[in-house]
JSON list of C-alpha atoms in Angstrom, two decimals:
[
{"chain": "X", "resi": 1, "resn": "UNK", "atom": "CA", "xyz": [19.20, -6.37, 36.35]},
{"chain": "X", "resi": 2, "resn": "UNK", "atom": "CA", "xyz": [16.03, -4.96, 37.93]},
{"chain": "X", "resi": 3, "resn": "UNK", "atom": "CA", "xyz": [16.43, -1.78, 35.93]},
{"chain": "X", "resi": 4, "resn": "UNK", "atom": "CA", "xyz": [16.78, -3.73, 32.68]},
{"chain": "X", "resi": 5, "resn": "UNK", "atom": "CA", "xyz": [13.68, -5.79, 33.46]},
{"chain": "X", "resi": 6, "resn": "UNK", "atom": "CA", "xyz": [11.68, -2.64, 34.18]},
{"chain": "X", "resi": 7, "resn": "UNK", "atom": "CA", "xyz": [12.87, -1.08, 30.93]},
{"chain": "X", "resi": 8, "resn": "UNK", "atom": "CA", "xyz": [11.80, -4.19, 28.99]},
{"chain": "X", "resi": 9, "resn": "UNK", "atom": "CA", "xyz": [8.34, -4.05, 30.56]},
{"chain": "X", "resi": 10, "resn": "UNK", "atom": "CA", "xyz": [8.00, -0.36, 29.73]},
{"chain": "X", "resi": 11, "resn": "UNK", "atom": "CA", "xyz": [9.12, -0.99, 26.15]},
{"chain": "X", "resi": 12, "resn": "UNK", "atom": "CA", "xyz": [6.65, -3.86, 25.68]},
{"chain": "X", "resi": 13, "resn": "UNK", "atom": "CA", "xyz": [3.84, -1.76, 27.14]},
{"chain": "X", "resi": 14, "resn": "UNK", "atom": "CA", "xyz": [4.68, 1.13, 24.86]},
{"chain": "X", "resi": 15, "resn": "UNK", "atom": "CA", "xyz": [4.71, -1.19, 21.81]},
{"chain": "X", "resi": 16, "resn": "UNK", "atom": "CA", "xyz": [1.26, -2.48, 22.80]},
{"chain": "X", "resi": 17, "resn": "UNK", "atom": "CA", "xyz": [-0.02, 1.07, 23.33]},
{"chain": "X", "resi": 18, "resn": "UNK", "atom": "CA", "xyz": [1.28, 2.19, 19.94]},
{"chain": "X", "resi": 19, "resn": "UNK", "atom": "CA", "xyz": [-0.22, -0.83, 18.19]},
{"chain": "X", "resi": 20, "resn": "UNK", "atom": "CA", "xyz": [-3.59, -0.25, 19.87]},
{"chain": "X", "resi": 21, "resn": "UNK", "atom": "CA", "xyz": [-3.60, 3.42, 18.88]},
{"chain": "X", "resi": 22, "resn": "UNK", "atom": "CA", "xyz": [-2.81, 2.49, 15.28]},
{"chain": "X", "resi": 23, "resn": "UNK", "atom": "CA", "xyz": [-5.57, -0.11, 15.18]},
{"chain": "X", "resi": 24, "resn": "UNK", "atom": "CA", "xyz": [-8.11, 2.25, 16.72]},
{"chain": "X", "resi": 25, "resn": "UNK", "atom": "CA", "xyz": [-7.12, 5.10, 14.40]},
{"chain": "X", "resi": 26, "resn": "UNK", "atom": "CA", "xyz": [-7.49, 2.89, 11.34]},
{"chain": "X", "resi": 27, "resn": "UNK", "atom": "CA", "xyz": [-11.04, 1.97, 12.35]},
{"chain": "X", "resi": 28, "resn": "UNK", "atom": "CA", "xyz": [-12.00, 5.60, 13.04]},
{"chain": "X", "resi": 29, "resn": "UNK", "atom": "CA", "xyz": [-10.37, 6.88, 9.83]},
{"chain": "X", "resi": 30, "resn": "UNK", "atom": "CA", "xyz": [-12.18, 4.25, 7.76]},
{"chain": "X", "resi": 31, "resn": "UNK", "atom": "CA", "xyz": [-15.54, 5.02, 9.37]},
{"chain": "X", "resi": 32, "resn": "UNK", "atom": "CA", "xyz": [-15.40, 8.83, 9.35]},
{"chain": "X", "resi": 33, "resn": "UNK", "atom": "CA", "xyz": [-12.67, 9.91, 6.93]},
{"chain": "X", "resi": 34, "resn": "UNK", "atom": "CA", "xyz": [-9.20, 11.13, 7.83]},
{"chain": "X", "resi": 35, "resn": "UNK", "atom": "CA", "xyz": [-10.03, 14.83, 7.76]},
{"chain": "X", "resi": 36, "resn": "UNK", "atom": "CA", "xyz": [-13.00, 14.41, 10.10]},
{"chain": "X", "resi": 37, "resn": "UNK", "atom": "CA", "xyz": [-11.22, 12.68, 12.97]},
{"chain": "X", "resi": 38, "resn": "UNK", "atom": "CA", "xyz": [-9.69, 14.30, 16.04]},
{"chain": "X", "resi": 39, "resn": "UNK", "atom": "CA", "xyz": [-6.95, 13.05, 18.35]},
{"chain": "X", "resi": 40, "resn": "UNK", "atom": "CA", "xyz": [-9.58, 12.79, 21.09]},
{"chain": "X", "resi": 41, "resn": "UNK", "atom": "CA", "xyz": [-11.65, 10.40, 18.99]},
{"chain": "X", "resi": 42, "resn": "UNK", "atom": "CA", "xyz": [-8.65, 8.18, 18.35]},
{"chain": "X", "resi": 43, "resn": "UNK", "atom": "CA", "xyz": [-7.81, 8.15, 22.07]},
{"chain": "X", "resi": 44, "resn": "UNK", "atom": "CA", "xyz": [-11.41, 7.32, 22.98]},
{"chain": "X", "resi": 45, "resn": "UNK", "atom": "CA", "xyz": [-11.53, 4.46, 20.48]},
{"chain": "X", "resi": 46, "resn": "UNK", "atom": "CA", "xyz": [-8.24, 3.07, 21.82]},
{"chain": "X", "resi": 47, "resn": "UNK", "atom": "CA", "xyz": [-9.18, 3.59, 25.47]},
{"chain": "X", "resi": 48, "resn": "UNK", "atom": "CA", "xyz": [-6.20, 5.83, 26.18]},
{"chain": "X", "resi": 49, "resn": "UNK", "atom": "CA", "xyz": [-5.57, 9.40, 27.26]},
{"chain": "X", "resi": 50, "resn": "UNK", "atom": "CA", "xyz": [-4.15, 12.19, 25.12]},
{"chain": "X", "resi": 51, "resn": "UNK", "atom": "CA", "xyz": [-0.92, 11.69, 27.05]},
{"chain": "X", "resi": 52, "resn": "UNK", "atom": "CA", "xyz": [-0.63, 8.15, 25.70]},
{"chain": "X", "resi": 53, "resn": "UNK", "atom": "CA", "xyz": [-1.17, 9.50, 22.19]},
{"chain": "X", "resi": 54, "resn": "UNK", "atom": "CA", "xyz": [1.47, 12.21, 22.48]},
{"chain": "X", "resi": 55, "resn": "UNK", "atom": "CA", "xyz": [4.00, 9.81, 23.98]},
{"chain": "X", "resi": 56, "resn": "UNK", "atom": "CA", "xyz": [3.85, 7.92, 20.66]},
{"chain": "X", "resi": 57, "resn": "UNK", "atom": "CA", "xyz": [2.84, 10.45, 17.98]},
{"chain": "X", "resi": 58, "resn": "UNK", "atom": "CA", "xyz": [3.16, 14.21, 17.61]},
{"chain": "X", "resi": 59, "resn": "UNK", "atom": "CA", "xyz": [0.24, 14.59, 15.18]},
{"chain": "X", "resi": 60, "resn": "UNK", "atom": "CA", "xyz": [-2.41, 12.61, 13.33]},
{"chain": "X", "resi": 61, "resn": "UNK", "atom": "CA", "xyz": [-0.26, 12.97, 10.21]},
{"chain": "X", "resi": 62, "resn": "UNK", "atom": "CA", "xyz": [2.59, 11.16, 11.97]},
{"chain": "X", "resi": 63, "resn": "UNK", "atom": "CA", "xyz": [0.19, 8.42, 13.07]},
{"chain": "X", "resi": 64, "resn": "UNK", "atom": "CA", "xyz": [-1.06, 8.02, 9.52]},
{"chain": "X", "resi": 65, "resn": "UNK", "atom": "CA", "xyz": [2.47, 7.67, 8.18]},
{"chain": "X", "resi": 66, "resn": "UNK", "atom": "CA", "xyz": [3.09, 4.91, 10.71]},
{"chain": "X", "resi": 67, "resn": "UNK", "atom": "CA", "xyz": [0.01, 3.16, 9.32]},
{"chain": "X", "resi": 68, "resn": "UNK", "atom": "CA", "xyz": [1.19, 3.82, 5.78]},
{"chain": "X", "resi": 69, "resn": "UNK", "atom": "CA", "xyz": [4.66, 2.40, 6.45]},
{"chain": "X", "resi": 70, "resn": "UNK", "atom": "CA", "xyz": [3.10, -0.80, 7.74]},
{"chain": "X", "resi": 71, "resn": "UNK", "atom": "CA", "xyz": [0.75, -1.17, 4.74]},
{"chain": "X", "resi": 72, "resn": "UNK", "atom": "CA", "xyz": [3.29, -0.06, 2.12]},
{"chain": "X", "resi": 73, "resn": "UNK", "atom": "CA", "xyz": [5.85, -2.43, 3.60]},
{"chain": "X", "resi": 74, "resn": "UNK", "atom": "CA", "xyz": [3.36, -5.29, 3.50]},
{"chain": "X", "resi": 75, "resn": "UNK", "atom": "CA", "xyz": [2.45, -4.58, -0.14]},
{"chain": "X", "resi": 76, "resn": "UNK", "atom": "CA", "xyz": [6.13, -4.22, -1.13]},
{"chain": "X", "resi": 77, "resn": "UNK", "atom": "CA", "xyz": [6.93, -7.54, 0.53]},
{"chain": "X", "resi": 78, "resn": "UNK", "atom": "CA", "xyz": [3.97, -9.22, -1.17]},
{"chain": "X", "resi": 79, "resn": "UNK", "atom": "CA", "xyz": [4.94, -7.94, -4.61]},
{"chain": "X", "resi": 80, "resn": "UNK", "atom": "CA", "xyz": [8.67, -8.54, -4.23]},
{"chain": "X", "resi": 81, "resn": "UNK", "atom": "CA", "xyz": [8.07, -12.03, -2.87]},
{"chain": "X", "resi": 82, "resn": "UNK", "atom": "CA", "xyz": [5.73, -12.94, -5.71]},
{"chain": "X", "resi": 83, "resn": "UNK", "atom": "CA", "xyz": [8.18, -11.62, -8.31]},
{"chain": "X", "resi": 84, "resn": "UNK", "atom": "CA", "xyz": [11.15, -13.35, -6.69]},
{"chain": "X", "resi": 85, "resn": "UNK", "atom": "CA", "xyz": [9.67, -16.85, -6.80]},
{"chain": "X", "resi": 86, "resn": "UNK", "atom": "CA", "xyz": [10.98, -17.51, -10.34]},
{"chain": "X", "resi": 87, "resn": "UNK", "atom": "CA", "xyz": [14.63, -17.02, -9.43]},
{"chain": "X", "resi": 88, "resn": "UNK", "atom": "CA", "xyz": [16.75, -15.10, -11.96]},
{"chain": "X", "resi": 89, "resn": "UNK", "atom": "CA", "xyz": [14.22, -15.68, -14.77]},
{"chain": "X", "resi": 90, "resn": "UNK", "atom": "CA", "xyz": [10.78, -14.08, -14.72]},
{"chain": "X", "resi": 91, "resn": "UNK", "atom": "CA", "xyz": [7.78, -16.07, -15.89]},
{"chain": "X", "resi": 92, "resn": "UNK", "atom": "CA", "xyz": [5.57, -13.02, -16.40]},
{"chain": "X", "resi": 93, "resn": "UNK", "atom": "CA", "xyz": [2.11, -14.69, -16.50]},
{"chain": "X", "resi": 94, "resn": "UNK", "atom": "CA", "xyz": [2.92, -16.86, -13.47]},
{"chain": "X", "resi": 95, "resn": "UNK", "atom": "CA", "xyz": [4.41, -13.92, -11.55]},
{"chain": "X", "resi": 96, "resn": "UNK", "atom": "CA", "xyz": [1.41, -11.74, -12.36]},
{"chain": "X", "resi": 97, "resn": "UNK", "atom": "CA", "xyz": [-0.92, -14.46, -11.13]},
{"chain": "X", "resi": 98, "resn": "UNK", "atom": "CA", "xyz": [0.99, -14.63, -7.84]},
{"chain": "X", "resi": 99, "resn": "UNK", "atom": "CA", "xyz": [1.05, -10.84, -7.41]},
{"chain": "X", "resi": 100, "resn": "UNK", "atom": "CA", "xyz": [-2.68, -10.40, -8.03]},
{"chain": "X", "resi": 101, "resn": "UNK", "atom": "CA", "xyz": [-3.56, -13.28, -5.71]},
{"chain": "X", "resi": 102, "resn": "UNK", "atom": "CA", "xyz": [-1.63, -11.94, -2.71]},
{"chain": "X", "resi": 103, "resn": "UNK", "atom": "CA", "xyz": [-1.86, -8.18, -3.24]},
{"chain": "X", "resi": 104, "resn": "UNK", "atom": "CA", "xyz": [-3.68, -6.28, -0.53]},
{"chain": "X", "resi": 105, "resn": "UNK", "atom": "CA", "xyz": [-6.99, -4.92, -1.86]},
{"chain": "X", "resi": 106, "resn": "UNK", "atom": "CA", "xyz": [-8.57, -3.73, 1.37]},
{"chain": "X", "resi": 107, "resn": "UNK", "atom": "CA", "xyz": [-11.47, -1.33, 0.80]},
{"chain": "X", "resi": 108, "resn": "UNK", "atom": "CA", "xyz": [-11.17, 0.29, 4.23]},
{"chain": "X", "resi": 109, "resn": "UNK", "atom": "CA", "xyz": [-7.47, 0.95, 3.68]},
{"chain": "X", "resi": 110, "resn": "UNK", "atom": "CA", "xyz": [-8.14, 2.37, 0.21]},
{"chain": "X", "resi": 111, "resn": "UNK", "atom": "CA", "xyz": [-10.71, 4.75, 1.70]},
{"chain": "X", "resi": 112, "resn": "UNK", "atom": "CA", "xyz": [-8.27, 5.93, 4.38]},
{"chain": "X", "resi": 113, "resn": "UNK", "atom": "CA", "xyz": [-5.42, 6.29, 1.89]},
{"chain": "X", "resi": 114, "resn": "UNK", "atom": "CA", "xyz": [-7.58, 8.27, -0.54]},
{"chain": "X", "resi": 115, "resn": "UNK", "atom": "CA", "xyz": [-8.71, 10.64, 2.21]},
{"chain": "X", "resi": 116, "resn": "UNK", "atom": "CA", "xyz": [-5.12, 11.22, 3.21]},
{"chain": "X", "resi": 117, "resn": "UNK", "atom": "CA", "xyz": [-4.05, 11.74, -0.39]},
{"chain": "X", "resi": 118, "resn": "UNK", "atom": "CA", "xyz": [-6.52, 14.62, -0.68]},
{"chain": "X", "resi": 119, "resn": "UNK", "atom": "CA", "xyz": [-5.17, 16.03, 2.60]},
{"chain": "X", "resi": 120, "resn": "UNK", "atom": "CA", "xyz": [-1.56, 15.74, 1.35]},
{"chain": "X", "resi": 121, "resn": "UNK", "atom": "CA", "xyz": [-2.44, 17.45, -1.95]},
{"chain": "X", "resi": 122, "resn": "UNK", "atom": "CA", "xyz": [-3.15, 20.62, 0.05]},
{"chain": "X", "resi": 123, "resn": "UNK", "atom": "CA", "xyz": [0.03, 20.48, 2.16]},
{"chain": "X", "resi": 124, "resn": "UNK", "atom": "CA", "xyz": [3.38, 20.42, 0.37]},
{"chain": "X", "resi": 125, "resn": "UNK", "atom": "CA", "xyz": [5.34, 19.07, 3.33]},
{"chain": "X", "resi": 126, "resn": "UNK", "atom": "CA", "xyz": [2.91, 16.19, 3.87]},
{"chain": "X", "resi": 127, "resn": "UNK", "atom": "CA", "xyz": [2.89, 15.51, 0.12]},
{"chain": "X", "resi": 128, "resn": "UNK", "atom": "CA", "xyz": [6.70, 15.27, 0.05]},
{"chain": "X", "resi": 129, "resn": "UNK", "atom": "CA", "xyz": [6.69, 12.72, 2.86]},
{"chain": "X", "resi": 130, "resn": "UNK", "atom": "CA", "xyz": [3.89, 10.74, 1.26]},
{"chain": "X", "resi": 131, "resn": "UNK", "atom": "CA", "xyz": [5.75, 10.63, -2.07]},
{"chain": "X", "resi": 132, "resn": "UNK", "atom": "CA", "xyz": [8.78, 9.15, -0.37]},
{"chain": "X", "resi": 133, "resn": "UNK", "atom": "CA", "xyz": [6.68, 6.47, 1.32]},
{"chain": "X", "resi": 134, "resn": "UNK", "atom": "CA", "xyz": [4.99, 5.70, -2.01]},
{"chain": "X", "resi": 135, "resn": "UNK", "atom": "CA", "xyz": [8.40, 5.40, -3.67]},
{"chain": "X", "resi": 136, "resn": "UNK", "atom": "CA", "xyz": [9.31, 2.50, -1.37]},
{"chain": "X", "resi": 137, "resn": "UNK", "atom": "CA", "xyz": [6.96, 0.16, -3.21]},
{"chain": "X", "resi": 138, "resn": "UNK", "atom": "CA", "xyz": [8.15, 1.37, -6.61]},
{"chain": "X", "resi": 139, "resn": "UNK", "atom": "CA", "xyz": [11.80, 0.81, -5.69]},
{"chain": "X", "resi": 140, "resn": "UNK", "atom": "CA", "xyz": [11.07, -2.73, -4.50]},
{"chain": "X", "resi": 141, "resn": "UNK", "atom": "CA", "xyz": [9.36, -3.56, -7.80]},
{"chain": "X", "resi": 142, "resn": "UNK", "atom": "CA", "xyz": [12.03, -1.83, -9.90]},
{"chain": "X", "resi": 143, "resn": "UNK", "atom": "CA", "xyz": [14.82, -3.71, -8.15]},
{"chain": "X", "resi": 144, "resn": "UNK", "atom": "CA", "xyz": [13.22, -7.06, -8.88]},
{"chain": "X", "resi": 145, "resn": "UNK", "atom": "CA", "xyz": [12.44, -6.17, -12.49]},
{"chain": "X", "resi": 146, "resn": "UNK", "atom": "CA", "xyz": [16.00, -4.93, -13.02]},
{"chain": "X", "resi": 147, "resn": "UNK", "atom": "CA", "xyz": [17.40, -8.26, -11.86]},
{"chain": "X", "resi": 148, "resn": "UNK", "atom": "CA", "xyz": [14.97, -10.17, -14.05]},
{"chain": "X", "resi": 149, "resn": "UNK", "atom": "CA", "xyz": [15.59, -7.90, -17.05]},
{"chain": "X", "resi": 150, "resn": "UNK", "atom": "CA", "xyz": [18.98, -9.55, -17.63]},
{"chain": "X", "resi": 151, "resn": "UNK", "atom": "CA", "xyz": [17.13, -12.81, -18.36]},
{"chain": "X", "resi": 152, "resn": "UNK", "atom": "CA", "xyz": [13.60, -11.70, -19.32]},
{"chain": "X", "resi": 153, "resn": "UNK", "atom": "CA", "xyz": [13.54, -8.50, -21.41]},
{"chain": "X", "resi": 154, "resn": "UNK", "atom": "CA", "xyz": [10.89, -5.90, -20.61]},
{"chain": "X", "resi": 155, "resn": "UNK", "atom": "CA", "xyz": [8.93, -4.19, -23.40]},
{"chain": "X", "resi": 156, "resn": "UNK", "atom": "CA", "xyz": [11.18, -1.35, -24.68]},
{"chain": "X", "resi": 157, "resn": "UNK", "atom": "CA", "xyz": [8.34, 1.18, -24.53]},
{"chain": "X", "resi": 158, "resn": "UNK", "atom": "CA", "xyz": [8.52, 1.09, -20.72]},
{"chain": "X", "resi": 159, "resn": "UNK", "atom": "CA", "xyz": [12.07, 2.47, -20.72]},
{"chain": "X", "resi": 160, "resn": "UNK", "atom": "CA", "xyz": [13.65, -0.04, -18.36]},
{"chain": "X", "resi": 161, "resn": "UNK", "atom": "CA", "xyz": [12.92, -1.29, -14.86]},
{"chain": "X", "resi": 162, "resn": "UNK", "atom": "CA", "xyz": [12.14, 2.11, -13.33]},
{"chain": "X", "resi": 163, "resn": "UNK", "atom": "CA", "xyz": [9.62, 2.93, -16.05]},
{"chain": "X", "resi": 164, "resn": "UNK", "atom": "CA", "xyz": [8.09, -0.52, -15.71]},
{"chain": "X", "resi": 165, "resn": "UNK", "atom": "CA", "xyz": [7.76, -0.06, -11.95]},
{"chain": "X", "resi": 166, "resn": "UNK", "atom": "CA", "xyz": [6.01, 3.28, -12.47]},
{"chain": "X", "resi": 167, "resn": "UNK", "atom": "CA", "xyz": [3.61, 1.63, -14.92]},
{"chain": "X", "resi": 168, "resn": "UNK", "atom": "CA", "xyz": [2.90, -1.31, -12.60]},
{"chain": "X", "resi": 169, "resn": "UNK", "atom": "CA", "xyz": [2.09, 1.00, -9.71]},
{"chain": "X", "resi": 170, "resn": "UNK", "atom": "CA", "xyz": [-0.01, 3.26, -11.92]},
{"chain": "X", "resi": 171, "resn": "UNK", "atom": "CA", "xyz": [-2.01, 0.22, -13.03]},
{"chain": "X", "resi": 172, "resn": "UNK", "atom": "CA", "xyz": [-2.57, -0.67, -9.37]},
{"chain": "X", "resi": 173, "resn": "UNK", "atom": "CA", "xyz": [-3.73, 2.91, -8.74]},
{"chain": "X", "resi": 174, "resn": "UNK", "atom": "CA", "xyz": [-6.22, 2.72, -11.60]},
{"chain": "X", "resi": 175, "resn": "UNK", "atom": "CA", "xyz": [-7.62, -0.59, -10.42]},
{"chain": "X", "resi": 176, "resn": "UNK", "atom": "CA", "xyz": [-8.03, 0.61, -6.84]},
{"chain": "X", "resi": 177, "resn": "UNK", "atom": "CA", "xyz": [-9.91, 3.73, -7.99]},
{"chain": "X", "resi": 178, "resn": "UNK", "atom": "CA", "xyz": [-12.41, 1.50, -9.77]},
{"chain": "X", "resi": 179, "resn": "UNK", "atom": "CA", "xyz": [-12.56, -0.81, -6.73]},
{"chain": "X", "resi": 180, "resn": "UNK", "atom": "CA", "xyz": [-13.48, 2.09, -4.48]},
{"chain": "X", "resi": 181, "resn": "UNK", "atom": "CA", "xyz": [-16.50, 2.76, -6.68]},
{"chain": "X", "resi": 182, "resn": "UNK", "atom": "CA", "xyz": [-17.81, -0.71, -7.55]},
{"chain": "X", "resi": 183, "resn": "UNK", "atom": "CA", "xyz": [-16.54, -2.69, -4.50]},
{"chain": "X", "resi": 184, "resn": "UNK", "atom": "CA", "xyz": [-15.86, -5.72, -6.75]},
{"chain": "X", "resi": 185, "resn": "UNK", "atom": "CA", "xyz": [-12.61, -7.23, -5.47]},
{"chain": "X", "resi": 186, "resn": "UNK", "atom": "CA", "xyz": [-12.73, -10.23, -7.83]},
{"chain": "X", "resi": 187, "resn": "UNK", "atom": "CA", "xyz": [-13.11, -7.97, -10.88]},
{"chain": "X", "resi": 188, "resn": "UNK", "atom": "CA", "xyz": [-10.27, -5.77, -9.60]},
{"chain": "X", "resi": 189, "resn": "UNK", "atom": "CA", "xyz": [-7.93, -8.73, -9.34]},
{"chain": "X", "resi": 190, "resn": "UNK", "atom": "CA", "xyz": [-8.88, -9.99, -12.82]},
{"chain": "X", "resi": 191, "resn": "UNK", "atom": "CA", "xyz": [-8.44, -6.53, -14.34]},
{"chain": "X", "resi": 192, "resn": "UNK", "atom": "CA", "xyz": [-5.10, -6.00, -12.59]},
{"chain": "X", "resi": 193, "resn": "UNK", "atom": "CA", "xyz": [-3.93, -9.39, -13.88]},
{"chain": "X", "resi": 194, "resn": "UNK", "atom": "CA", "xyz": [-4.74, -8.34, -17.45]},
{"chain": "X", "resi": 195, "resn": "UNK", "atom": "CA", "xyz": [-3.08, -4.94, -17.13]},
{"chain": "X", "resi": 196, "resn": "UNK", "atom": "CA", "xyz": [0.13, -6.25, -15.57]},
{"chain": "X", "resi": 197, "resn": "UNK", "atom": "CA", "xyz": [0.46, -9.04, -18.11]},
{"chain": "X", "resi": 198, "resn": "UNK", "atom": "CA", "xyz": [-0.03, -6.58, -20.97]},
{"chain": "X", "resi": 199, "resn": "UNK", "atom": "CA", "xyz": [2.54, -4.21, -19.46]},
{"chain": "X", "resi": 200, "resn": "UNK", "atom": "CA", "xyz": [5.26, -6.68, -18.60]},
{"chain": "X", "resi": 201, "resn": "UNK", "atom": "CA", "xyz": [4.82, -9.15, -21.46]},
{"chain": "X", "resi": 202, "resn": "UNK", "atom": "CA", "xyz": [4.17, -6.63, -24.21]},
{"chain": "X", "resi": 203, "resn": "UNK", "atom": "CA", "xyz": [0.54, -7.59, -24.69]},
{"chain": "X", "resi": 204, "resn": "UNK", "atom": "CA", "xyz": [0.64, -11.37, -24.16]},
{"chain": "X", "resi": 205, "resn": "UNK", "atom": "CA", "xyz": [-2.78, -12.69, -23.08]},
{"chain": "X", "resi": 206, "resn": "UNK", "atom": "CA", "xyz": [-3.37, -13.00, -19.35]},
{"chain": "X", "resi": 207, "resn": "UNK", "atom": "CA", "xyz": [-3.85, -16.41, -17.83]},
{"chain": "X", "resi": 208, "resn": "UNK", "atom": "CA", "xyz": [-7.12, -16.84, -16.00]},
{"chain": "X", "resi": 209, "resn": "UNK", "atom": "CA", "xyz": [-6.88, -17.67, -12.32]},
{"chain": "X", "resi": 210, "resn": "UNK", "atom": "CA", "xyz": [-8.49, -20.68, -10.66]},
{"chain": "X", "resi": 211, "resn": "UNK", "atom": "CA", "xyz": [-9.89, -22.07, -13.90]},
{"chain": "X", "resi": 212, "resn": "UNK", "atom": "CA", "xyz": [-11.98, -18.98, -14.68]},
{"chain": "X", "resi": 213, "resn": "UNK", "atom": "CA", "xyz": [-11.71, -16.93, -17.86]},
{"chain": "X", "resi": 214, "resn": "UNK", "atom": "CA", "xyz": [-9.98, -13.58, -17.52]},
{"chain": "X", "resi": 215, "resn": "UNK", "atom": "CA", "xyz": [-12.46, -10.77, -17.02]},
{"chain": "X", "resi": 216, "resn": "UNK", "atom": "CA", "xyz": [-12.30, -7.45, -18.75]},
{"chain": "X", "resi": 217, "resn": "UNK", "atom": "CA", "xyz": [-12.39, -4.32, -16.62]},
{"chain": "X", "resi": 218, "resn": "UNK", "atom": "CA", "xyz": [-13.04, -0.68, -17.58]},
{"chain": "X", "resi": 219, "resn": "UNK", "atom": "CA", "xyz": [-10.18, 0.77, -19.59]},
{"chain": "X", "resi": 220, "resn": "UNK", "atom": "CA", "xyz": [-10.43, 4.51, -18.96]},
{"chain": "X", "resi": 221, "resn": "UNK", "atom": "CA", "xyz": [-9.11, 4.75, -15.36]},
{"chain": "X", "resi": 222, "resn": "UNK", "atom": "CA", "xyz": [-6.09, 2.59, -16.18]},
{"chain": "X", "resi": 223, "resn": "UNK", "atom": "CA", "xyz": [-5.28, 4.63, -19.28]},
{"chain": "X", "resi": 224, "resn": "UNK", "atom": "CA", "xyz": [-5.35, 7.84, -17.26]},
{"chain": "X", "resi": 225, "resn": "UNK", "atom": "CA", "xyz": [-2.95, 6.42, -14.66]},
{"chain": "X", "resi": 226, "resn": "UNK", "atom": "CA", "xyz": [-0.61, 4.81, -17.17]},
{"chain": "X", "resi": 227, "resn": "UNK", "atom": "CA", "xyz": [-0.01, 8.13, -18.89]},
{"chain": "X", "resi": 228, "resn": "UNK", "atom": "CA", "xyz": [1.27, 9.72, -15.69]},
{"chain": "X", "resi": 229, "resn": "UNK", "atom": "CA", "xyz": [4.41, 7.78, -14.64]},
{"chain": "X", "resi": 230, "resn": "UNK", "atom": "CA", "xyz": [5.33, 10.46, -12.10]},
{"chain": "X", "resi": 231, "resn": "UNK", "atom": "CA", "xyz": [2.59, 9.09, -9.89]},
{"chain": "X", "resi": 232, "resn": "UNK", "atom": "CA", "xyz": [3.87, 6.56, -7.40]},
{"chain": "X", "resi": 233, "resn": "UNK", "atom": "CA", "xyz": [2.30, 4.36, -4.78]}
]
């Protein structure tokens, strides 16, 4: 019994240490950029030694992927939950409103993710792992759209639920690129609402949220992303 209690205490302490390292790393990555941060800086920000770091993570890449899993899982849950609220049918404008209201649009996270994307583009092994993590969100969306497709047809041009999921995620990518530059979260949500409604409803007009008219965002970044369905988030 004493041994089990000690093991539980050690496990809880390790969970707290890991969570604190992740929180500290996120703050340092956002402030300085992923490629400019050392393990020592993460340890200093968390108040731990290098030993504490290496007992939880082998590299900064591994730490980032732990952060990414948490954020990608949260976004996947948000999107899947918003799409699932209609039951077997899919009320596209209502579902799009729900998705755009709850979707994580955190500027600090977008900065960190963009830095890491550039890092992964130069390392094939890191890129392969990142692609798999990005695919988690796409699979969650595709699964929901496939279930709804039996009751609410998708525009044929998208080529089914998988193609629609690629397009949805590409639209999100385009919106977040613009958000990184103009820092306008409200405009990003309005633009994303318009894009998703156009994609999933075959061009039906978007419904404005909270009594405001739908706002029009720049078209070029979205067009670039929508023509590259191999990109995933």
